[in-house]
Amino acid sequence: MRELNDTKIDQTALSLLRTLTGDSGAKFWPHQLEAIRALVRDRSRVLLVQRTGWGKSAVYFIATRLLRDRGGGPTMLVSPLLALMRNQIKAAESMGVRAATINSTNQDEWDEIEERVKSGRVDLLLISPERLANQKFRSKVLPAIGRRSGLLVVDEAHCISDWGHDFRPDYRRIVRVLDLLPRGVPVLCCTATANDRVVKDVIDQLGSKMVPLRGPLGREGLRLHVLKMPSHAERMAWLAQVIPRLEGTGVVYCLTVHDTIRLSSWLRSRGIDAVAYSGGTDQDSRLAIEADLLANRRKVVVATSALGMGFDKPDLAFVIHYQSPGSPITYYQQVGRAGRKLDKSWGILLSGSEERDIQNFFIESAFPPPDITSGLVRLLERTSAPMSKKGMLRELNIRPGQLEKLLKVLEVEGAIEREEWAWRRTLRPWSYDMDRLRSVTSLRRAEQKQMLDYISTDRCRMALMRQYLDDSAAEPCGICDNCDILRIHIDTNPEDLRRAEEHLRRAKHPIQPRRRFPDTGMIDPERRLEFGRVLSVWGGGGWSDLVRRGKQVDNSFDDRLVRAAAQLIRRTSWDKGSPQWVTFVPSLRNPGLVADFSMRLAASLGLACEDVVTKVRETHPQKLMQNSEQQYANVRGAFTVRPQVPTGPVLLVDDIVDSRWTMTAIAWLLRGAGSGPVYPFALSDTQGRSV
């Protein structure tokens, strides 16, 4: 490989930077040139921990060009952000870096891309971490590419560490990729979100000789504020007043998909150009929303963390959190997207009463319980043939998403191996690392406590946040709400508060019918549950507070809930005719609660309430059942229906809906006994939350 002296490296790198940025006066940030030298001249392993927007991609694009010009092999970039790197790749191509991508959508092109790599026609090969889990890719494509690589780049390197906020098991496979590289190939790991513990974990896994380059995390001009607003209605009313007064465009982060939909709907009703964005938003819509926000055609995007790593808008004027995230790393990564190239920007955290419950759910569901994990390994040990995920869900009470992560972890650890769409146990010894589980869970609780302290502190918020992230240069910012007398003080307008409460109470919450049984296939349309309604979302404001009180305190539901339910049912357009009679889901634990409410509701509607469903055995609470296989098995055979029931459309009432399998099973029986269409109605939807 041809050598370059420091002067030549510096001059060429600066010229490439100016081509990349389109700025003839561009200069390197501190550590950028140092990192490029370490990769190109010293062939070192470098860990870059720099704030969002610092220019980490410029380092590896320029290093790629310099190494290729010296005769080095192509760069292999492992990143979860391939779909968000279009602009950066286009800029890299302006300085002659030829890029190609290997992903799940272009398997037919893998052979052709491999040939282009072999013939030197690819300078930068982008790979998602999930590709490292693909057997065909690992066995056929990766070895051929790895032997030719001139630089390995690991983007969002904090994902390697299960101490990090965004641990991804597939990242653990990167350690094996290092074994495929030629001796002396430089490695660059990049992240904006790593404290001392995560940095140490990454270095321990990828090599003790790794050179860490950490920069200060302070953000000049970013004004951090905190406002405690327990209720949804307070926050919604406040946002409707404040967002139009803020200059520029911004993002409001929510902890749940439901809140993004509901809040964006409210803001639009108040004349604010808002749109919801989450992992459930289809790809075309996501691209359009991102483009509109980048071009300042949209005032505000109400998003989950799906609008996260890789989204780059230097003139984002404000980031508001509708609830507090569970860790300082997550919070700072998100709020730090504001104002990277603005003199003034806002980072406002609105603290709500429900956030602790949501954070607890995320912490408690992050890792499957030890008995489930060990149970999966024992299950595969007892099974001679490979087992599918569906078979595992039938045997184990585990969420599908948890199972997906658990399979990846066990496969990376060598305890199991994949064969097509099934898994089998290997001969490798394995035991559950209970100490690590306790340590990581304890850390999550400590981070949760740090966010509580951040909300209540009277110290400089920026300095405290930087201290949490182990930034040794932390100092008072002078502009947060604790440093400066200039604060956001806007009293909530009583009329806006009333409208917000009304919006919450009138929001439409559907019950979607299930269409397939887990074990026997499609449900006969003539015996299927119909589309139904829910009055509220548990813990989501509106009527949910009264529902909670009735269920947990009074053991009776308020007459206001009867009137609200009757109004909702009357104004609903039922697909197959309005309900002509009412029945309810019986309970052995509390037989009078739903029965009493149903009779009062039926009377308010002028309908008969018929007690036609009997519960013949006790069941576990559906909230404890973690997947459809377990939920359906829990209620199958638990109910009977009178041989003859009224024939018209029926309203099937319950207090809480969770999995929808209880109502699905009862609807099947009612239709079989001669009833008309079965419309489900519930006072609240738990959406998997504890009741």
XYZ file of C-alpha atoms in Angstrom:
691
model
C 0.000 0.000 0.000
C 1.399 3.394 -0.964
C 2.371 5.598 1.987
C 1.473 9.268 2.515
C 3.148 11.697 4.896
C 1.134 13.683 7.437
C 1.167 16.861 5.364
C -0.141 15.054 2.299
C -2.828 13.299 4.356
C -3.924 16.589 5.940
C -4.051 18.493 2.658
C -5.924 15.773 0.784
C -8.329 15.195 3.677
C -9.181 18.905 3.886
C -9.799 19.055 0.139
C -12.103 16.027 0.394
C -13.957 17.592 3.344
C -14.682 20.712 1.307
C -15.894 18.615 -1.617
C -18.056 16.529 0.718
C -19.679 19.542 2.398
C -19.788 21.804 -0.645
C -18.153 24.495 1.511
C -14.858 25.894 0.225
C -14.062 27.256 3.694
C -14.907 24.130 5.697
C -12.542 23.130 8.505
C -12.251 19.995 10.595
C -13.788 19.735 14.041
C -11.399 18.755 16.843
C -10.622 14.992 16.657
C -11.833 14.583 13.037
C -8.403 14.876 11.440
C -6.849 12.974 14.344
C -9.227 10.071 13.678
C -8.501 10.114 9.932
C -4.743 10.016 10.576
C -5.126 7.148 13.038
C -7.038 5.105 10.458
C -5.046 5.963 7.331
C -1.516 6.335 8.674
C -1.480 4.165 11.808
C -4.139 1.595 10.817
C -5.513 1.839 14.352
C -8.797 0.786 15.887
C -10.619 3.993 16.838
C -13.733 4.586 18.957
C -15.347 7.949 18.195
C -17.750 9.202 20.873
C -18.983 12.535 19.561
C -22.268 14.403 19.784
C -24.947 14.067 17.113
C -24.128 16.168 14.046
C -20.398 16.316 14.806
C -19.502 14.702 11.473
C -18.621 11.075 12.150
C -19.637 10.038 8.627
C -17.162 12.567 7.193
C -14.359 10.705 8.983
C -15.095 7.339 7.416
C -15.952 8.689 3.967
C -12.677 10.631 3.794
C -10.682 7.740 5.278
C -12.234 5.430 2.685
C -11.188 7.691 -0.180
C -7.631 8.067 1.163
C -7.194 4.338 1.788
C -8.558 3.440 -1.651
C -6.208 5.942 -3.289
C -3.336 4.148 -1.535
C -4.456 0.786 -2.951
C -6.431 -0.426 0.058
C -9.522 -2.606 -0.125
C -13.102 -1.355 0.155
C -14.673 -0.182 3.398
C -17.309 -2.391 5.007
C -19.821 -0.277 6.952
C -22.159 -2.016 9.410
C -25.047 0.298 10.274
C -28.728 0.061 11.263
C -29.319 3.347 9.440
C -28.966 2.334 5.803
C -32.377 3.743 4.890
C -31.440 7.086 6.464
C -28.036 7.511 4.801
C -29.191 8.469 1.320
C -28.046 12.095 1.601
C -24.669 11.180 3.103
C -23.996 8.558 0.423
C -24.894 11.006 -2.323
C -22.429 13.491 -0.825
C -19.750 10.787 -0.598
C -20.237 9.976 -4.265
C -19.375 13.604 -5.033
C -15.806 12.857 -3.949
C -15.614 9.591 -5.860
C -16.700 7.051 -3.241
C -18.708 4.307 -4.997
C -21.202 2.744 -2.590
C -23.277 -0.440 -2.692
C -25.730 -1.934 -0.213
C -26.465 -5.531 0.730
C -29.829 -5.957 2.424
C -32.811 -8.293 2.617
C -34.519 -6.690 -0.388
C -31.742 -7.265 -2.945
C -30.589 -10.873 -2.461
C -30.736 -11.393 -6.233
C -27.975 -8.781 -6.528
C -25.618 -10.233 -3.903
C -23.542 -12.232 -6.394
C -23.216 -9.249 -8.720
C -22.221 -6.954 -5.828
C -19.651 -9.508 -4.672
C -18.145 -9.525 -8.171
C -18.019 -5.721 -8.155
C -16.191 -5.837 -4.814
C -13.706 -8.393 -6.163
C -13.059 -6.315 -9.277
C -12.511 -3.117 -7.281
C -15.659 -1.318 -8.435
C -17.049 -0.772 -4.907
C -15.370 1.555 -2.406
C -17.962 1.375 0.374
C -20.196 -1.611 1.117
C -23.082 -0.933 3.499
C -24.480 -3.840 5.522
C -27.210 -3.876 8.163
C -26.375 -5.775 11.379
C -29.303 -8.102 10.646
C -27.421 -9.365 7.558
C -24.822 -10.827 9.910
C -27.527 -13.201 11.160
C -28.264 -14.513 7.655
C -26.636 -17.927 7.154
C -26.181 -17.505 3.391
C -24.567 -14.118 3.870
C -22.295 -15.334 6.690
C -21.126 -18.448 4.876
C -20.834 -17.268 1.261
C -20.700 -13.491 0.951
C -19.070 -12.218 4.148
C -15.824 -14.273 3.999
C -15.126 -13.185 0.412
C -15.779 -9.536 1.213
C -14.037 -9.597 4.599
C -10.767 -10.845 3.111
C -10.673 -7.814 0.811
C -11.731 -5.115 3.280
C -9.488 -2.123 3.800
C -11.517 -0.576 6.651
C -14.311 -1.778 8.925
C -16.737 0.863 10.210
C -19.243 0.061 12.959
C -21.871 2.797 13.134
C -23.964 3.267 16.303
C -21.408 1.126 18.140
C -23.200 1.494 21.487
C -25.585 -1.190 20.163
C -22.823 -3.749 20.832
C -23.154 -3.201 24.562
C -26.090 -4.495 26.567
C -25.259 -1.696 29.010
C -26.284 0.696 26.228
C -29.824 2.003 25.736
C -30.239 0.362 22.340
C -28.609 -3.079 22.653
C -28.990 -5.160 19.490
C -27.915 -8.816 19.689
C -26.904 -8.931 16.005
C -24.157 -6.421 16.787
C -22.412 -9.084 18.879
C -21.601 -10.889 15.617
C -19.292 -8.026 14.655
C -16.672 -9.526 16.973
C -16.535 -12.512 14.595
C -16.293 -10.230 11.563
C -13.001 -8.934 12.976
C -11.555 -12.446 12.625
C -12.218 -12.334 8.860
C -10.279 -9.125 8.284
C -6.719 -9.111 6.976
C -4.078 -8.360 9.594
C -3.664 -4.649 10.262
C -6.992 -3.492 8.818
C -8.124 -0.332 10.675
C -11.462 -0.300 12.493
C -13.655 2.720 13.270
C -16.512 2.523 15.780
C -18.841 5.528 16.011
C -21.498 6.584 18.492
C -23.003 9.730 19.938
C -24.460 8.018 22.993
C -21.987 6.203 25.217
C -20.989 6.801 28.818
C -17.879 5.356 30.481
C -19.480 1.974 31.120
C -20.578 1.531 27.489
C -17.194 2.707 26.180
C -15.432 0.126 28.354
C -17.781 -2.643 27.214
C -17.222 -1.813 23.531
C -13.434 -1.727 23.992
C -13.491 -5.014 25.939
C -15.326 -6.700 23.071
C -13.510 -5.167 20.097
C -9.962 -4.947 21.382
C -7.995 -3.324 24.184
C -5.831 -1.430 21.675
C -8.795 0.637 20.525
C -8.138 4.395 20.696
C -11.087 6.349 22.203
C -11.627 9.902 20.950
C -14.323 11.591 23.033
C -15.528 15.119 22.551
C -17.603 17.434 24.757
C -21.355 16.903 24.626
C -22.481 20.467 25.308
C -24.833 22.085 22.828
C -24.516 25.856 22.592
C -27.829 27.648 22.267
C -29.959 24.666 23.356
C -32.250 25.886 26.149
C -33.333 22.969 28.340
C -36.608 23.381 30.241
C -38.741 21.054 32.361
C -42.430 21.499 33.182
C -44.377 19.108 35.410
C -47.822 18.539 33.917
C -49.381 15.354 35.323
C -52.433 15.085 33.053
C -52.621 14.481 29.315
C -55.116 17.326 28.919
C -52.746 19.849 30.540
C -49.901 18.908 28.214
C -52.099 18.858 25.141
C -53.557 22.294 25.905
C -50.096 23.721 26.645
C -48.636 22.356 23.405
C -51.522 23.798 21.389
C -50.672 27.232 22.792
C -46.864 27.022 22.652
C -45.994 25.277 19.373
C -47.424 28.056 17.141
C -45.294 30.585 19.069
C -42.037 28.686 18.568
C -39.991 29.683 15.543
C -39.110 27.024 12.999
C -40.060 23.362 12.943
C -39.576 20.594 15.467
C -40.357 17.202 16.944
C -42.505 16.095 19.877
C -41.380 12.712 21.227
C -43.893 10.331 22.849
C -43.276 7.014 24.601
C -46.158 5.187 22.864
C -47.498 4.907 19.336
C -51.005 5.607 20.617
C -49.932 8.964 22.035
C -48.339 10.020 18.726
C -51.620 9.378 16.925
C -53.815 11.040 19.535
C -51.574 14.071 20.094
C -51.048 14.759 16.384
C -54.821 14.535 15.865
C -55.368 17.067 18.660
C -52.768 19.493 17.297
C -54.308 19.319 13.818
C -57.716 20.079 15.340
C -56.137 23.266 16.734
C -54.838 24.319 13.324
C -51.244 23.071 13.744
C -49.634 21.154 10.876
C -48.739 17.958 12.767
C -48.278 14.328 11.723
C -47.611 11.083 13.618
C -44.481 8.993 12.977
C -43.589 5.602 14.483
C -42.194 2.189 13.671
C -45.674 1.290 12.420
C -45.647 4.057 9.799
C -45.120 2.557 6.345
C -41.810 3.217 4.611
C -43.148 5.534 1.896
C -44.965 7.674 4.475
C -41.875 7.813 6.672
C -39.745 9.040 3.782
C -42.354 11.674 2.891
C -42.642 12.886 6.506
C -38.856 13.104 6.862
C -38.585 15.028 3.588
C -41.319 17.472 4.637
C -39.649 18.099 7.995
C -36.209 18.538 6.426
C -37.660 21.098 4.000
C -39.608 22.884 6.791
C -42.895 22.066 5.084
C -44.253 20.550 8.313
C -44.468 22.446 11.614
C -44.110 19.449 13.908
C -43.704 15.677 13.754
C -45.091 13.755 16.734
C -42.858 10.702 16.929
C -41.714 7.721 18.916
C -38.016 6.893 19.107
C -38.388 5.481 15.572
C -37.435 8.997 14.430
C -34.038 8.481 15.942
C -30.560 7.457 14.945
C -29.509 8.873 11.606
C -32.082 11.638 11.251
C -30.050 14.770 10.538
C -31.681 18.223 10.456
C -29.220 20.911 11.615
C -31.900 23.633 11.813
C -34.412 21.705 13.936
C -35.693 24.492 16.194
C -37.283 22.543 19.047
C -37.536 19.079 20.555
C -40.296 18.567 23.112
C -40.842 15.405 25.126
C -44.476 14.597 25.896
C -43.234 12.219 28.606
C -39.822 11.631 30.129
C -37.679 8.880 28.589
C -36.260 6.328 31.001
C -32.575 7.201 30.679
C -30.328 10.253 30.262
C -28.647 8.681 27.216
C -31.955 8.285 25.391
C -33.090 11.764 26.389
C -29.896 13.511 25.352
C -29.691 11.665 22.048
C -33.190 12.891 21.191
C -33.095 16.421 22.596
C -29.629 16.900 21.103
C -31.148 16.829 17.624
C -32.330 20.397 18.181
C -30.447 23.430 16.953
C -27.128 21.990 15.856
C -26.674 24.962 13.511
C -28.983 27.480 15.183
C -28.060 30.197 17.659
C -31.119 29.349 19.768
C -33.219 26.212 20.084
C -35.486 24.633 22.676
C -35.414 21.294 24.480
C -38.532 21.037 26.645
C -39.485 18.046 28.781
C -43.107 17.761 29.917
C -43.304 15.314 32.809
C -46.574 13.359 33.016
C -48.046 11.061 35.648
C -48.127 8.006 33.360
C -44.464 8.029 32.317
C -43.218 5.930 35.263
C -45.604 3.069 34.410
C -44.508 3.122 30.766
C -40.822 3.205 31.726
C -41.375 0.280 34.104
C -43.006 -1.702 31.321
C -39.999 -1.143 29.049
C -37.545 -2.114 31.811
C -39.458 -5.213 32.872
C -39.990 -6.447 29.316
C -36.436 -5.770 28.109
C -35.233 -9.245 29.084
C -37.312 -12.435 29.211
C -37.541 -13.881 32.740
C -34.807 -16.412 33.595
C -37.308 -19.282 33.805
C -38.540 -18.519 30.275
C -35.007 -18.314 28.871
C -33.895 -21.534 30.541
C -37.222 -23.098 29.596
C -36.592 -22.366 25.919
C -33.175 -24.025 26.052
C -34.638 -27.086 27.827
C -37.505 -27.206 25.322
C -35.069 -27.377 22.412
C -32.996 -29.989 24.268
C -36.087 -32.225 24.523
C -36.999 -31.760 20.869
C -35.209 -33.885 18.289
C -36.367 -31.839 15.285
C -35.826 -28.085 14.860
C -38.704 -26.026 16.322
C -40.412 -23.021 14.751
C -41.194 -19.774 16.557
C -44.891 -20.642 16.440
C -44.176 -23.895 18.255
C -42.138 -22.066 20.886
C -44.904 -19.507 21.462
C -47.368 -22.351 21.967
C -45.160 -23.811 24.708
C -43.745 -20.667 26.320
C -45.485 -17.619 27.804
C -43.296 -15.016 26.071
C -43.936 -11.993 23.867
C -43.088 -12.511 20.165
C -40.689 -9.555 20.223
C -38.938 -10.921 23.312
C -38.649 -14.337 21.690
C -37.091 -12.766 18.592
C -34.426 -11.028 20.685
C -33.874 -14.104 22.865
C -33.293 -16.344 19.834
C -30.717 -13.890 18.511
C -28.902 -13.732 21.861
C -28.841 -17.522 22.261
C -27.687 -17.982 18.668
C -24.878 -15.442 19.087
C -23.857 -17.206 22.315
C -23.776 -20.527 20.463
C -26.490 -22.188 22.564
C -28.793 -22.716 19.558
C -28.480 -22.711 15.782
C -30.895 -21.806 13.038
C -32.020 -24.093 10.237
C -34.154 -22.186 7.739
C -37.192 -21.077 9.798
C -36.555 -23.250 12.844
C -33.984 -23.622 15.624
C -32.261 -26.512 17.383
C -30.063 -26.857 20.481
C -26.322 -27.127 19.937
C -23.893 -29.236 21.990
C -22.325 -26.118 23.493
C -22.795 -25.812 27.284
C -24.922 -22.851 28.320
C -26.177 -21.320 31.561
C -28.217 -18.205 32.291
C -26.093 -15.194 33.266
C -28.184 -14.082 36.228
C -25.544 -11.661 37.495
C -25.569 -9.759 34.208
C -29.368 -9.561 34.203
C -29.358 -8.140 37.730
C -26.611 -5.664 36.854
C -28.286 -4.370 33.694
C -31.710 -4.129 35.368
C -30.141 -2.292 38.314
C -28.510 0.117 35.873
C -31.852 0.774 34.166
C -33.404 1.593 37.544
C -30.516 3.927 38.333
C -31.002 5.687 34.985
C -34.712 6.021 35.724
C -33.794 7.654 39.048
C -31.403 10.020 37.245
C -34.243 11.236 35.030
C -36.403 11.852 38.110
C -33.540 13.872 39.593
C -33.118 15.770 36.314
C -36.791 16.745 36.385
C -36.653 18.034 39.964
C -33.133 19.543 40.075
C -32.405 23.217 40.663
C -28.917 22.836 39.146
C -27.970 23.615 35.552
C -29.802 21.024 33.489
C -27.211 20.861 30.705
C -24.344 20.393 33.157
C -26.242 17.667 35.022
C -27.102 15.841 31.803
C -23.474 15.984 30.629
C -22.366 14.743 34.046
C -24.703 11.748 33.708
C -22.979 10.977 30.375
C -19.499 11.169 31.951
C -18.554 14.360 30.103
C -15.569 15.720 32.030
C -16.003 19.166 30.432
C -19.501 19.715 31.892
C -20.118 23.283 33.059
C -23.181 25.523 33.588
C -24.810 26.483 30.302
C -26.242 29.818 31.458
C -29.417 29.430 29.375
C -31.518 26.578 30.819
C -34.543 27.307 33.009
C -32.412 26.930 36.148
C -29.617 29.210 34.915
C -31.572 32.013 33.261
C -34.517 34.151 34.300
C -35.817 33.830 30.725
C -38.194 30.904 31.064
C -41.226 29.616 29.240
C -44.140 30.654 31.443
C -47.438 30.158 29.666
C -50.473 29.451 31.806
C -52.787 26.917 30.255
C -55.898 28.546 28.844
C -58.976 27.082 30.628
C -60.874 26.871 27.338
C -58.011 24.958 25.677
C -57.878 22.663 28.697
C -61.604 21.960 28.396
C -61.256 21.278 24.677
C -58.316 18.935 25.277
C -60.286 16.973 27.858
C -63.222 16.778 25.466
C -60.889 15.618 22.677
C -59.580 12.835 24.907
C -63.088 11.740 25.805
C -64.357 11.813 22.232
C -61.330 10.092 20.697
C -62.212 6.988 18.698
C -60.670 3.775 20.007
C -61.553 0.751 17.870
C -61.608 -2.932 18.753
C -60.355 -4.736 15.670
C -61.785 -8.254 15.225
C -59.375 -11.170 15.185
C -59.533 -13.114 11.950
C -57.498 -16.246 12.691
C -57.362 -18.791 15.487
C -53.781 -19.602 16.500
C -54.309 -23.339 16.002
C -57.055 -23.892 13.413
C -56.669 -21.068 10.906
C -59.265 -18.576 9.659
C -62.285 -17.786 11.811
C -65.552 -18.297 9.937
C -66.775 -14.763 9.026
C -70.273 -15.762 10.174
C -68.953 -16.481 13.688
C -66.342 -13.761 13.909
C -66.406 -10.796 16.298
C -67.391 -7.544 14.573
C -65.637 -4.184 14.682
C -66.220 -2.576 18.101
C -65.493 0.383 20.348
C -63.530 1.264 23.507
C -64.337 4.304 25.632
C -60.756 5.024 26.767
C -57.150 3.884 26.886
C -55.937 2.753 30.306
C -53.797 5.490 31.851
C -54.389 7.729 28.844
C -56.527 10.485 30.343
C -60.085 11.205 29.297
C -62.463 8.671 30.847
C -59.681 6.308 31.931
C -59.282 7.914 35.369
C -62.921 7.194 36.207
C -62.570 3.644 34.868
C -59.514 3.060 37.054
C -61.317 4.399 40.128
C -64.370 2.243 39.498
C -62.325 -0.908 39.017
C -59.680 -0.454 41.709
C -61.369 1.690 44.401
C -65.174 1.881 44.246
C -65.955 -1.584 42.820
C -68.667 0.157 40.806
C -68.552 2.271 37.686
C -69.735 5.882 37.845
C -73.003 6.857 36.137
C -70.988 9.313 34.044
C -69.338 6.306 32.378
C -72.782 4.855 31.643
C -73.857 8.095 29.952
C -70.582 8.431 28.027
C -70.750 4.817 26.859
C -74.366 5.224 25.745
C -73.481 8.371 23.777
C -70.574 6.603 22.054
C -72.713 3.601 21.150
C -75.518 5.785 19.774
C -73.227 7.817 17.533
C -71.322 4.772 16.223
C -72.308 3.585 12.767
C -72.520 -0.190 13.232
C -71.783 -2.171 10.075
C -74.629 -4.671 10.337
C -77.336 -2.755 12.168
C -77.447 -1.249 15.646
C -77.341 -3.520 18.723
C -80.773 -4.835 19.726
C -79.763 -6.376 23.038
C -76.863 -6.425 25.501
C -74.869 -9.164 27.208
C -71.590 -9.163 29.103
C -68.401 -11.085 29.844
C -68.858 -12.870 33.198
C -66.185 -12.972 35.896
C -65.645 -15.448 38.729
C -63.336 -13.088 40.641
C -65.720 -10.100 40.664
C -69.080 -11.244 39.298
C -71.054 -8.057 39.973
C -68.864 -5.299 38.516
C -69.402 -5.717 34.761
C -72.897 -7.191 35.166
C -74.115 -4.126 37.071
C -72.591 -1.713 34.559
C -74.056 -3.653 31.618
C -77.570 -3.564 33.057
C -77.382 0.195 33.624
C -75.967 0.716 30.133
C -78.705 -1.406 28.569
C -81.356 0.576 30.438
C -79.824 3.841 29.208
C -79.966 2.500 25.634
C -83.519 1.186 26.062
C -82.368 -2.399 25.427
C -82.688 -5.677 27.305
C -79.625 -7.026 29.124
C -79.490 -10.827 28.865
C -77.276 -12.940 31.157
C -76.545 -15.688 28.610
C -72.799 -16.321 29.035
C -71.428 -18.507 31.851
C -67.817 -18.871 32.904
C -67.205 -22.536 33.706
C -63.592 -22.387 34.866
C -61.189 -19.812 36.252
C -58.630 -18.319 33.878
C -55.444 -16.370 34.359
C -55.736 -12.615 33.771
C -55.142 -12.101 30.053
C -52.633 -9.343 30.853
C -50.330 -12.113 32.145
C -50.522 -14.048 28.883
C -47.761 -12.808 26.593
C -48.740 -14.038 23.114
C -51.776 -15.060 21.089
C -51.093 -18.781 21.475
C -51.136 -18.456 25.268
C -54.002 -15.953 25.365
C -56.321 -18.104 23.276
C -55.396 -21.281 25.156
C -56.193 -19.447 28.404
C -59.841 -18.782 27.447
C -60.591 -21.710 25.133
C -63.320 -23.789 26.777
C -63.683 -21.348 29.685
C -67.190 -20.134 28.677
C -70.534 -21.592 27.679
C -73.618 -19.896 26.207
C -77.310 -20.714 26.686
C -78.595 -22.976 23.885
C -80.976 -20.284 22.676
C -80.235 -16.561 22.651
C -81.938 -13.524 21.054
C -81.325 -13.351 17.318
C -80.553 -9.666 16.730
C -77.199 -7.852 16.789
C -75.765 -7.887 20.324
C -73.484 -5.573 22.279
C -70.934 -7.677 24.210
C -69.689 -5.613 27.185
C -66.536 -5.928 29.301
C -64.700 -3.471 31.516
C -61.220 -4.071 30.061
C -60.066 -5.349 26.684
C -56.515 -6.578 26.220
C -55.867 -9.502 23.882
C -59.398 -9.579 22.363
C -59.372 -13.386 22.655
C -61.983 -13.482 25.447
C -64.490 -11.579 23.316
C -63.492 -13.568 20.216
C -64.190 -16.874 21.987
C -67.549 -15.671 23.355
C -68.605 -14.242 19.972
C -67.954 -17.656 18.405
C -70.293 -19.250 20.960
C -72.996 -16.562 20.664
C -73.115 -16.816 16.881
C -73.259 -20.589 17.168
C -76.251 -20.268 19.504
C -78.124 -18.113 16.984
C -77.300 -14.525 17.870
C -76.838 -11.803 15.297
C -73.573 -9.877 14.790
C -71.570 -9.473 18.017
C -70.268 -5.944 18.633
C -67.607 -5.693 21.378
C -67.542 -2.759 23.772
C -65.141 -2.095 26.658
C -64.563 0.785 29.024
C -60.796 0.746 28.582
C -58.061 -0.816 26.460
C -54.972 -1.705 28.490
C -52.719 -2.102 25.426
C -50.635 -4.558 27.422
C -50.274 -2.346 30.517
C -50.815 -3.559 34.063
C -54.248 -2.962 35.582
